[in-house]
Coordinates of C-alpha atoms and ligand atoms in Angstrom, one line a residue:
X192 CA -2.7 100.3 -45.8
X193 CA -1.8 103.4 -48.1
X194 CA -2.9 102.5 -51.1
X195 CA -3.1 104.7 -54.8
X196 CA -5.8 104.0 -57.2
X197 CA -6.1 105.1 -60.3
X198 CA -8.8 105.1 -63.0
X199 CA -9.6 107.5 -66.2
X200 CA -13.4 108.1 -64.9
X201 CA -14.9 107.5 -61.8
X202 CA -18.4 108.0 -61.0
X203 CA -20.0 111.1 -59.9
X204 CA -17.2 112.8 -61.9
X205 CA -16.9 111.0 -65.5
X206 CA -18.5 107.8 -66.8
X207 CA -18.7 105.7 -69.8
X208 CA -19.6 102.6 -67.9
X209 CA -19.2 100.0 -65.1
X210 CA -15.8 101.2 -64.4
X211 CA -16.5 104.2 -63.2
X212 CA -19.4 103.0 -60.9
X213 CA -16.4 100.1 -59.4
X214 CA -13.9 102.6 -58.6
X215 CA -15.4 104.8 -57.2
X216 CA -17.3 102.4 -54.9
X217 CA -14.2 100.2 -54.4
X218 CA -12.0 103.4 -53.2
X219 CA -15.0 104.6 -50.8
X220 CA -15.3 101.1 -49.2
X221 CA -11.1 100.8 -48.8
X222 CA -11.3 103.6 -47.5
X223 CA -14.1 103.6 -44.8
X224 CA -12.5 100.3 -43.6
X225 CA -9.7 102.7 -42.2
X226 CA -7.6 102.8 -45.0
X227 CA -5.6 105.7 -46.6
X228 CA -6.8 106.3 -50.1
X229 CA -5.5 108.7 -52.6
X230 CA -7.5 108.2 -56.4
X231 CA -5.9 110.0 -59.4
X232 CA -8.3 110.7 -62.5
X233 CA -9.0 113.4 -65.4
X234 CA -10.5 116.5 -64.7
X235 CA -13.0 116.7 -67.4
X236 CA -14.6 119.5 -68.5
X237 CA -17.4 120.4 -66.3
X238 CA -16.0 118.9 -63.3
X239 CA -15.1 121.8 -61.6
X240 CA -18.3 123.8 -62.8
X241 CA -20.4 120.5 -60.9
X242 CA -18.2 119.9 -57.6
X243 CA -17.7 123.8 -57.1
X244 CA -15.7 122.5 -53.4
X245 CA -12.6 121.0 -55.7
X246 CA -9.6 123.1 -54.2
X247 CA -6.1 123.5 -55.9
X248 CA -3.2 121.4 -54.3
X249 CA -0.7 123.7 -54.4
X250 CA 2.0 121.2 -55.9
X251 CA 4.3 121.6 -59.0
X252 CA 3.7 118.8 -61.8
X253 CA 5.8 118.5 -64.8
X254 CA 6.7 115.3 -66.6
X255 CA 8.4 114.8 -69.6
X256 CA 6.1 113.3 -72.9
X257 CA 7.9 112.4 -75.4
X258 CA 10.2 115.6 -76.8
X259 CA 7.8 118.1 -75.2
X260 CA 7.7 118.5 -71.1
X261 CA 3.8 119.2 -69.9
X262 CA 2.8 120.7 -66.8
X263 CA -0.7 120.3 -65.4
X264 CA -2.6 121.3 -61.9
X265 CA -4.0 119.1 -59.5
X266 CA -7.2 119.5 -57.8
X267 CA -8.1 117.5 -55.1
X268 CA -11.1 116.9 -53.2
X269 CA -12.0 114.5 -49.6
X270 CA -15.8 112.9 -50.8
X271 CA -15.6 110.4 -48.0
X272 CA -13.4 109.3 -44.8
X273 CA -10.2 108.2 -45.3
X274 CA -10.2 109.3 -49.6
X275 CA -8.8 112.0 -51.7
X276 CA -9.2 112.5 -55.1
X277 CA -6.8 113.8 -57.0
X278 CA -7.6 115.4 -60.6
X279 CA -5.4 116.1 -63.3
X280 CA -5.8 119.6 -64.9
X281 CA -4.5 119.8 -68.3
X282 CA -7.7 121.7 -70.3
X283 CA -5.6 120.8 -73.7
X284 CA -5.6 117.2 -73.3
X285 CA -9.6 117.1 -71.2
X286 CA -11.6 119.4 -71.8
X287 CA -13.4 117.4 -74.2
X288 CA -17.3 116.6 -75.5
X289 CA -16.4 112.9 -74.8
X290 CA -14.2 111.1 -72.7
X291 CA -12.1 108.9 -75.2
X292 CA -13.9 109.0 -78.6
X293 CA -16.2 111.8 -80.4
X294 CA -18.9 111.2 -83.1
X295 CA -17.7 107.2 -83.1
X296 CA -14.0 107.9 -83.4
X297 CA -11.3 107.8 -81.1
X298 CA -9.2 110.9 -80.3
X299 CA -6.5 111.0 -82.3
X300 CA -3.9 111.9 -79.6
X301 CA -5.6 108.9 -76.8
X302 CA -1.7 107.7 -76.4
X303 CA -0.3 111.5 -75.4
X304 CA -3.4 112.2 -73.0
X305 CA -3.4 108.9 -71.3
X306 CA 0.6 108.4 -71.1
X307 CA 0.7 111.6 -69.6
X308 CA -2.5 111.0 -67.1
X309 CA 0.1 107.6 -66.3
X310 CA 3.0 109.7 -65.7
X311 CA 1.2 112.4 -63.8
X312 CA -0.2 108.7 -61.6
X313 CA 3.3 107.8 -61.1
X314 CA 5.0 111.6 -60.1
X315 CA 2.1 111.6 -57.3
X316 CA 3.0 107.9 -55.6
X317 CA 6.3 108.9 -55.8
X318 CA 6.4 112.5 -54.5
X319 CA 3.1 112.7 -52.0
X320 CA 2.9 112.5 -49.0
X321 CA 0.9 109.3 -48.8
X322 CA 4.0 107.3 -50.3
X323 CA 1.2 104.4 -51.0
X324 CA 2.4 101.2 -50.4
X325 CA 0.7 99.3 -53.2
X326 CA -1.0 101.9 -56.9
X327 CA -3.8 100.0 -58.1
X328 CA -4.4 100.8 -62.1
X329 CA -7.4 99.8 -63.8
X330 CA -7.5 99.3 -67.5
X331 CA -5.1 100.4 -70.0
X332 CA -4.7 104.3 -69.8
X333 CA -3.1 103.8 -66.5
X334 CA -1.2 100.2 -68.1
X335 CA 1.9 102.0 -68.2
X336 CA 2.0 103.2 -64.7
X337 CA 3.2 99.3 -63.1
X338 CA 6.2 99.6 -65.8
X339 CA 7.3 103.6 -65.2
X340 CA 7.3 102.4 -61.2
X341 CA 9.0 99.3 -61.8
X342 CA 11.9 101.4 -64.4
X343 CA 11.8 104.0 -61.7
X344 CA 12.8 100.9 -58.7
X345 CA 15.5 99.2 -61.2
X346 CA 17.2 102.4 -62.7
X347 CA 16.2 105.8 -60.9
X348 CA 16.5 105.4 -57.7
X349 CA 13.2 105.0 -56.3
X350 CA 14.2 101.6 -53.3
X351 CA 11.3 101.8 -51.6
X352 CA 8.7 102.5 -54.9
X353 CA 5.3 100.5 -54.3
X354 CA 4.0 97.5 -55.5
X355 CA 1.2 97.3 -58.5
X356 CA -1.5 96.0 -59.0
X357 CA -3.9 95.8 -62.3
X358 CA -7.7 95.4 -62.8
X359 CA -8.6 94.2 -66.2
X360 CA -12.4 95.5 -66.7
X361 CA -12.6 94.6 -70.3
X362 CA -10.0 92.9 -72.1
X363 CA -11.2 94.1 -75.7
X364 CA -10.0 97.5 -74.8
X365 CA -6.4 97.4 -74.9
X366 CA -4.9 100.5 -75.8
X367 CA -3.0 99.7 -78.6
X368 CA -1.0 102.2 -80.5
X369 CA 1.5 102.5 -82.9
X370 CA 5.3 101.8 -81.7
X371 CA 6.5 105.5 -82.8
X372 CA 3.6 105.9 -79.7
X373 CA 6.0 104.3 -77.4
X374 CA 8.8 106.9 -77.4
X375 CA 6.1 109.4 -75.4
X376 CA 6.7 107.5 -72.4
X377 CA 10.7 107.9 -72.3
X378 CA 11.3 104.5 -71.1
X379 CA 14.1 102.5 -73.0
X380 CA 13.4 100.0 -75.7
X381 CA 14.1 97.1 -73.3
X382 CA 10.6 96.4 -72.7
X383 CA 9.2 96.9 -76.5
X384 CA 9.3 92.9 -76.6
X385 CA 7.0 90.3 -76.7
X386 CA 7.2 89.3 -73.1
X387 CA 6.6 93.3 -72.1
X388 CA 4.6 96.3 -74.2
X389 CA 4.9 95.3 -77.6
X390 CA 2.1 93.6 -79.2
X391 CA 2.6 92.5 -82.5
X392 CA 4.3 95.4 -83.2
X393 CA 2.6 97.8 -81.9
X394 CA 2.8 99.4 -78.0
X395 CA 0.0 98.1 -76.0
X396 CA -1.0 99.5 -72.6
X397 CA -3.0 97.0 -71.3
X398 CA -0.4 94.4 -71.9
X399 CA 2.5 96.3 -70.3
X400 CA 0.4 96.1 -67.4
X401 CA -0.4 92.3 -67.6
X402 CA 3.5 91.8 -68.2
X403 CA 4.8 94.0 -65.3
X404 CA 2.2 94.4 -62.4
X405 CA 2.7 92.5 -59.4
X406 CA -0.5 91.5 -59.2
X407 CA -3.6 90.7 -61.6
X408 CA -7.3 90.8 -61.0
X409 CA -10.4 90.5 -63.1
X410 CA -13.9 91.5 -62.2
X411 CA -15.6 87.9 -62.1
X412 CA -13.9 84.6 -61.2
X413 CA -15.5 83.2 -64.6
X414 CA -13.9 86.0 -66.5
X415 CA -10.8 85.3 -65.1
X416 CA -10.7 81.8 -66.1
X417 CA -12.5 82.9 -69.9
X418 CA -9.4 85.2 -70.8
X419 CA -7.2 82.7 -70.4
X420 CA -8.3 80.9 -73.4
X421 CA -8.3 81.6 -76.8
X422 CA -12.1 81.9 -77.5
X423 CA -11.9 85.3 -74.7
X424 CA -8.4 86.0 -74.8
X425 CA -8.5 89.1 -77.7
X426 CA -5.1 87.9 -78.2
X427 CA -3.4 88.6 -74.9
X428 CA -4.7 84.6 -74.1
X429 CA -0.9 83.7 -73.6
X430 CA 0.6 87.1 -72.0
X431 CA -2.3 86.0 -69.6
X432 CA -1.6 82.4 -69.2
X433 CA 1.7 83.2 -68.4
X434 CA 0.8 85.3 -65.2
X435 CA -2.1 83.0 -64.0
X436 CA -0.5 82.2 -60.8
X437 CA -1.4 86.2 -60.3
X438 CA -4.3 86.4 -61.6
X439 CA -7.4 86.6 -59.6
X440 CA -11.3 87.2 -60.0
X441 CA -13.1 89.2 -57.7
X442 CA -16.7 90.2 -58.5
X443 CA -17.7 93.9 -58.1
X444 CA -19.2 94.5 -55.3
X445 CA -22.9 97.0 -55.9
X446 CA -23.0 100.3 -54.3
X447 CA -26.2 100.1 -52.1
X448 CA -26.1 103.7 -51.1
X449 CA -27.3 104.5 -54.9
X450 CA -28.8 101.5 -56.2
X451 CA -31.9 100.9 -54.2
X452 CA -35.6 101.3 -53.7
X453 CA -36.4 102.4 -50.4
X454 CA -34.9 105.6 -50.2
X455 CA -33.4 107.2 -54.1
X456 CA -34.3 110.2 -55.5
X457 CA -34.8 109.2 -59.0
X458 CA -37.2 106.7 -58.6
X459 CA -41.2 108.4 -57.8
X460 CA -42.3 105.3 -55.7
X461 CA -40.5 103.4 -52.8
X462 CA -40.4 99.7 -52.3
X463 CA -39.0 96.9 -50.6
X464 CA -39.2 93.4 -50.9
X465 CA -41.9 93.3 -48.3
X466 CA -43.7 96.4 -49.9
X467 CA -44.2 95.6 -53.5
X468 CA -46.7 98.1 -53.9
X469 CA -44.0 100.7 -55.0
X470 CA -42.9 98.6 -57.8
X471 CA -46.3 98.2 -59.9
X472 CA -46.3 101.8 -59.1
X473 CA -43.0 102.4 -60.8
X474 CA -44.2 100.7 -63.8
X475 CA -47.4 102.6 -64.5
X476 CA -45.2 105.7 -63.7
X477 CA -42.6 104.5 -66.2
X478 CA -44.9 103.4 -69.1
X479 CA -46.3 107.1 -69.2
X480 CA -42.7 108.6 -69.0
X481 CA -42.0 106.6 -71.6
X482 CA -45.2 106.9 -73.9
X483 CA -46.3 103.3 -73.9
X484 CA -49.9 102.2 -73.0
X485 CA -50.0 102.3 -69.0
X486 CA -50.7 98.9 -68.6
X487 CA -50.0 96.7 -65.8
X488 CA -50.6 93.0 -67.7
X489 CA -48.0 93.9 -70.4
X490 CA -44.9 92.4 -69.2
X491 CA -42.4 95.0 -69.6
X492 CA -38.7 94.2 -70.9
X493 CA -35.7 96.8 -70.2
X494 CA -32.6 97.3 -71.0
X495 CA -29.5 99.7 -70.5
X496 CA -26.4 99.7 -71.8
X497 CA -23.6 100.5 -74.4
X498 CA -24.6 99.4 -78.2
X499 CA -21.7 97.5 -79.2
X500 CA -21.6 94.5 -80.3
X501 CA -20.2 93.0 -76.8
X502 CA -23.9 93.5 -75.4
X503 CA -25.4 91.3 -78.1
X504 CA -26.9 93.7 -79.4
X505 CA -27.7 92.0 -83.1
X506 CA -29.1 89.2 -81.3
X507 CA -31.6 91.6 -79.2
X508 CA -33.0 93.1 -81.9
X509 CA -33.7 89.6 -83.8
X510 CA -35.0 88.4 -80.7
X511 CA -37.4 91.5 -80.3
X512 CA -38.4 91.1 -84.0
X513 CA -39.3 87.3 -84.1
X514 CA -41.5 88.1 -80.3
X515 CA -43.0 91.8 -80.4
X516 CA -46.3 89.8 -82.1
X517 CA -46.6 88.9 -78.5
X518 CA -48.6 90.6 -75.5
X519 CA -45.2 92.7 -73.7
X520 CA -43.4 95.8 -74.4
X521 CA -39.7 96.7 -74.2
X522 CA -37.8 99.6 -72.9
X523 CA -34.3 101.0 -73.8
X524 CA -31.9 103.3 -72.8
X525 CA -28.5 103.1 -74.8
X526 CA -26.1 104.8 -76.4
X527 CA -23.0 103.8 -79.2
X528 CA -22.9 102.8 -82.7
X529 CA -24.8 104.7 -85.2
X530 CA -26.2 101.6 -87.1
X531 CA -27.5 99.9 -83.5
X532 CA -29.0 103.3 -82.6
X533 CA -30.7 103.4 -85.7
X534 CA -31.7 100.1 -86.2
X535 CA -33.7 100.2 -82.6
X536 CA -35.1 103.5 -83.9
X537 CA -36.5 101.8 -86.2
X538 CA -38.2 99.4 -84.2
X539 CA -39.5 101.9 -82.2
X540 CA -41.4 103.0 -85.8
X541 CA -42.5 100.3 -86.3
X542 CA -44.0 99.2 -83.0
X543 CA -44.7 102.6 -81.5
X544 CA -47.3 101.3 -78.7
X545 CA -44.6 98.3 -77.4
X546 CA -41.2 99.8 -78.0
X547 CA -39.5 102.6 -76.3
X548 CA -35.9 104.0 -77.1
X549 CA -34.2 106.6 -75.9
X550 CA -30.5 107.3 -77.1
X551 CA -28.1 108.7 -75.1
X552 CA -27.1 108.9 -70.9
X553 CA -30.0 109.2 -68.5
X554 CA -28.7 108.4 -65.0
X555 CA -31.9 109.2 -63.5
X556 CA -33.8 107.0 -66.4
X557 CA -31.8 104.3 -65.8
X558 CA -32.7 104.0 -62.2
X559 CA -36.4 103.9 -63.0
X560 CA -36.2 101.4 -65.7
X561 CA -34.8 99.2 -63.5
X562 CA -37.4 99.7 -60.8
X563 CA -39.8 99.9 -63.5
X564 CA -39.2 97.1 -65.8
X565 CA -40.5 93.6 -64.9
X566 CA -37.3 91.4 -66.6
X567 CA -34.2 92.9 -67.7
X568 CA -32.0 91.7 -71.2
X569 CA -28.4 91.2 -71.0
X570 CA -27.8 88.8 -74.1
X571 CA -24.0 90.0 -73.8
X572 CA -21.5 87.9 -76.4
X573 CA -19.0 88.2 -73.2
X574 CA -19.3 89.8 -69.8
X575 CA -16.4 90.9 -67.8
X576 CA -18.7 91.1 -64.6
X577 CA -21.6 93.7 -65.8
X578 CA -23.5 95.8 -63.2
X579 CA -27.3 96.1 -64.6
X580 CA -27.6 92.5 -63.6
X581 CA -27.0 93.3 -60.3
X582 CA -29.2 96.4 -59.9
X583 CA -31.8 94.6 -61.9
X584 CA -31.9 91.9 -58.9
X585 CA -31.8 94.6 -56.4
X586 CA -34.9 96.3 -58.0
X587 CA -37.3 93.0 -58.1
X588 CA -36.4 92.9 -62.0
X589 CA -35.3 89.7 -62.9
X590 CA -32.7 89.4 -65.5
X591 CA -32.4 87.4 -68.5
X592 CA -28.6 86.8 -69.1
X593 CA -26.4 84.8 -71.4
X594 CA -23.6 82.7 -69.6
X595 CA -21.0 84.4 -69.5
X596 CA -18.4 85.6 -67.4
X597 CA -19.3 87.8 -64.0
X598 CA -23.4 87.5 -65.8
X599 CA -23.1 83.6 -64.9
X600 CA -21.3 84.2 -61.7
X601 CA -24.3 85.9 -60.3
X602 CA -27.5 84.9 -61.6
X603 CA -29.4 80.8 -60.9
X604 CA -31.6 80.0 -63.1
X605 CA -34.6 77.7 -62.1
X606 CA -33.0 74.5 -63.5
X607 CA -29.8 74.9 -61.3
X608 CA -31.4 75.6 -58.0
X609 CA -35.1 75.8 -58.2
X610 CA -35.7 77.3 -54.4
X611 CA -32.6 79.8 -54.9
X612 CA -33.2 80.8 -58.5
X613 CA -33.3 84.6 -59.6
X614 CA -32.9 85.3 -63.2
X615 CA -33.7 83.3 -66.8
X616 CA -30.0 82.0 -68.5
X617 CA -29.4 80.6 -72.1
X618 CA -26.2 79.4 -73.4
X619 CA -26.0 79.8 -77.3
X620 CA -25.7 83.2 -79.2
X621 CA -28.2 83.4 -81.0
X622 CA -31.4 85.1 -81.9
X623 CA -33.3 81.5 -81.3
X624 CA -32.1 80.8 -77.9
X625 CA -32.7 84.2 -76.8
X626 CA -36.5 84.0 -78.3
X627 CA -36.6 81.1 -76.2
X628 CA -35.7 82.3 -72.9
X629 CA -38.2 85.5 -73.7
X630 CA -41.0 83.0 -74.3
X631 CA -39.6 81.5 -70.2
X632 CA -40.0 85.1 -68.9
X633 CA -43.5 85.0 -70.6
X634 CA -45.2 82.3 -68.8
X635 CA -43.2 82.8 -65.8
X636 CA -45.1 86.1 -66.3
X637 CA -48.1 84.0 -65.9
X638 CA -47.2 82.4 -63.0
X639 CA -47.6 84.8 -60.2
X640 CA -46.4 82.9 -57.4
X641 CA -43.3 81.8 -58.5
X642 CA -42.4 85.0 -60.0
X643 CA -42.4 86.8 -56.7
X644 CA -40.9 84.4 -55.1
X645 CA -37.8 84.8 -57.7
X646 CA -37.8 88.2 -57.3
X647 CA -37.5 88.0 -53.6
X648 CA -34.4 85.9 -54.5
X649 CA -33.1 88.1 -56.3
X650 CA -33.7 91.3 -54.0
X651 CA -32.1 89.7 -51.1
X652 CA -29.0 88.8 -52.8
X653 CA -26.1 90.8 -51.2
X654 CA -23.4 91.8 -53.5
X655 CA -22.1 94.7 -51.6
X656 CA -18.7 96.2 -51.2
X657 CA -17.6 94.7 -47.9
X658 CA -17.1 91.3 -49.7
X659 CA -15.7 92.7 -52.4
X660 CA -13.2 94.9 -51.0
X661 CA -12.2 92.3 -48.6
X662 CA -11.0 90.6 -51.2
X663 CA -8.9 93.1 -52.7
X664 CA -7.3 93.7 -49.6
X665 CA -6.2 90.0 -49.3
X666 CA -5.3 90.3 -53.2
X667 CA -3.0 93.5 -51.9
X668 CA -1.6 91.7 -49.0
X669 CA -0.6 89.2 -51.8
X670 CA 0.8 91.5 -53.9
X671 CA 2.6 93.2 -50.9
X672 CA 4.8 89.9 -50.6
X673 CA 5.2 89.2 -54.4
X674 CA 9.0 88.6 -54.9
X675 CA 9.7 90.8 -57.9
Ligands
LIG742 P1 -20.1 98.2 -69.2 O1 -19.2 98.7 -68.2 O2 -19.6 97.1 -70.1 O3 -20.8 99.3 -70.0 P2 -21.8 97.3 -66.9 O4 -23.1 96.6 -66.8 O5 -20.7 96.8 -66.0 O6 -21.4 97.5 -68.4 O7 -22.0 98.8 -66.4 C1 -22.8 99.7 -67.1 C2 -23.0 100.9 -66.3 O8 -23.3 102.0 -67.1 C3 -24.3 100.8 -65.4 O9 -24.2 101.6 -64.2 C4 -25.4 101.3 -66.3 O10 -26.5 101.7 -65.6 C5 -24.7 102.5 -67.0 N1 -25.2 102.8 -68.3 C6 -24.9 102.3 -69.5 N2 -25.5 102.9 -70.5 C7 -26.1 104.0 -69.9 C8 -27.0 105.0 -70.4 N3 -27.2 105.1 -71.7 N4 -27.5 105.9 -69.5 C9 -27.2 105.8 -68.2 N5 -26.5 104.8 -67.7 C10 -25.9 103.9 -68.5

């Protein structure tokens, strides 16, 4: 299949989060199955500077934004068989410190640099030579791109234009701007309704996506279900509901090849399920990095991940209040909003020989406080899918989740399946139900002989890409035949 994916990060180049690390993982799996794979994206600053092999396409780009027409360069560059990935060179709307936001606020002019990064998506299916057969958009600054095709096929000529497909990786981000916002994408008013971009008023991205693209996926198949209701549905509940018959959960697949034990350069120990040795050795190596007492009968706690309120991140901190009188120690690495950041600073004051907390990105760190930690907290409020659980289980960590979305699709707990389980779940938000399943991790801490064997659970769980992008080839096949 030719097939066009487009993202506005992808991992080694730009991340924020999980959606980088699925992209890129998803278009290197498509396209060592023996498909051909084109992936457009931002060329952040520093890009070039890092991947020093990136070579100009010779190719003329201009689309029109608005009143103004912009021009930009594309870069390209083949990091695996069958892929090419396409960057989008405009300095002026890239060449940032951050990738959408700056010092907790958005960029001002998100709509112009990701309508154009849709545009420039929709000029290269049209005019390369891949001609894809199906663009596959993730999130809402590509959300425009299933509409400009679909104008393109009804009004400009475009008979054989592809079909479209979009993944939702987190429907609280939605792109929402004001309706003056719309005219930068020089479509006609027609679709600023209800049933297409408008959103109360205003142009969303994301929804112009749900209303036009032929096909709709989700990265867990609890998620999918979760956004069609009102409790999940940040308002786009019925837009949702009315595609359901398209709409499709398919949980991320984990990119083996960089998270594991036995053979990764950021963590100082290997291990394996059937060498355990490595992991003890992780944790001593960690608790020094770190600064806390090297100590291998403190159970240690980790946790990595955005701080917004999403990740439950109120509810950790009570938790960790009301339990740091006990005998264990917690690690963090996380970056986001100021008052999180420095309300776990503070705790870090406060409990200097059991809490560690650094603030900011640390890809390396990350790796080794999954290897090193002995549980892992994801007390999320909602879950599209989430990652960390998976590496967690991959790295002999067990994870303590909330049940929610993809988190509930991929961790047992002992009182579902007591021979399968891998992880510790609660149900409630709250500070008290998280307390309680720390005080589970604590005696299951304890209780030596069941914890291993839940951490060999969990390490021989396979959640890798083949599955995963299996399925989306089905999905596309499906989409391939949809009869709009
Ligand atoms: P989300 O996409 O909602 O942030 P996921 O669990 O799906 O959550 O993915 C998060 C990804 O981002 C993981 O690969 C995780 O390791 C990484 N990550 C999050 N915060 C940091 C950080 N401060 N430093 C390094 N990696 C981080």
């Amino acid at each position: 299949m030719r097939l066009l994916l487009a993202s506005s990060e992808v991992h080694p180049y730009s991340k924020s989060g999980g959606l980088a690390d699925m992209v890129a993982a998803l278009a290197k799996a498509l396209g060592r199955a023996g498909h051909e794979v084109g992936l457009v994206t931002p060329l952040y600053r520093g890009i070039r500077e890092r991947f020093p092999q990136l070579q100009r396409l010779d190719y003329f780009l201009e689309v029109p934004l608005g009143e103004r027409r912009v021009q930009c360069e594309v870069w390209t560059l083949q990091p695996s068989e069958g892929l090419t990935v396409y960057f989008i060179d405009r300095p002026e709307f890239y060449h940032r410190g951050g990738l959408y936001n700056e010092g907790g606020a958005d960029y001002p002019d998100n709509a112009h640099r990701f309508i154009f990064l849709s545009k420039c998506v929709v000029h290269l299916a049209r005019y390369l030579p891949l001609k894809p057969e199906l663009v596959h958009v993730h999130d809402w600054q590509v959300g425009l791109v299933p509409l400009m095709i679909l104008h393109q096929r009804w009004h400009e000529g475009w008979k054989d234009a592809p079909r479209t497909c979009l993944t939702i990786h987190n429907l609280a981000y939605q792109g929402n701007f004001s309706r003056a916002e719309y005219s930068l994408a020089n479509l006609p008013l027609d679709y600023f309704n209800p049933d297409g971009a408008e959103f109360w008023g205003q142009l969303s991205c994301l929804k112009a996506a749900i209303s036009y693209a032929d096909l709709l996926t989700t990265v867990s198949p609890r998620y999918a279900r979760e956004i069609t209701t009102e409790e999940y549905g940040c308002g786009l509940d019925p837009a949702l509901r009315a595609r359901q018959e398209s709409l499709v959960g398919i949980l991320n697949g984990v990119d083996y090849d960089e998270w594991n034990t036995t053979d990764n350069p950021s963590l100082p120990f290997a291990y394996s399920v059937d060498r355990m040795a490595g992991k003890a050795a992780n944790k001593a190596a960690l608790q020094k990095e770190l600064g806390l007492p090297v100590n291998p009968n403190a159970p240690l706690f980790g946790s990595i991940t955005r701080l917004a309120d999403q990740k439950g991140v109120d509810i950790q901190i009570g938790a960790l209040e009301e339990m740091l009188a006990a005998n264990l120690q917690f690690a963090l690495l996380g970056s986001g909003s100021a008052e999180f950041e420095r309300a776990y600073a503070d705790l870090a004051r406060r409990y200097p020989n059991k809490v560690a907390i650094t603030l900011g990105y640390n890809q390396g760190l990350s790796h080794r406080i999954e290897a090193g930690s002995d549980f892992f907290l994801m007390p999320s409020r909602f879950e599209p899918c989430g990652l960390n659980q998976m590496y967690s289980q991959r790295y002999g960590t067990l994870p303590i989740v909330r049940v929610t979305g993809g988190l509930d699709d991929t961790v047992t707990d002992l009182t579902e399946d007591d021979s399968e389980a891998n992880g510790i779940k609660f149900h409630e938000y709250s500070v008290r139900a998280l307390a309680k399943a720390i005080r589970k991790a604590l005696v299951l801490y304890e209780t030596p002989a069941l914890r291993t064997k839940m951490q060999q659970n969990a390490m021989r769980l396979d959640f890798s890409w083949k599955r995963t992008g299996e399925s989306y080839l089905k999905a596309y096949r499906e989409g391939l035949n949809s009869k709009r």
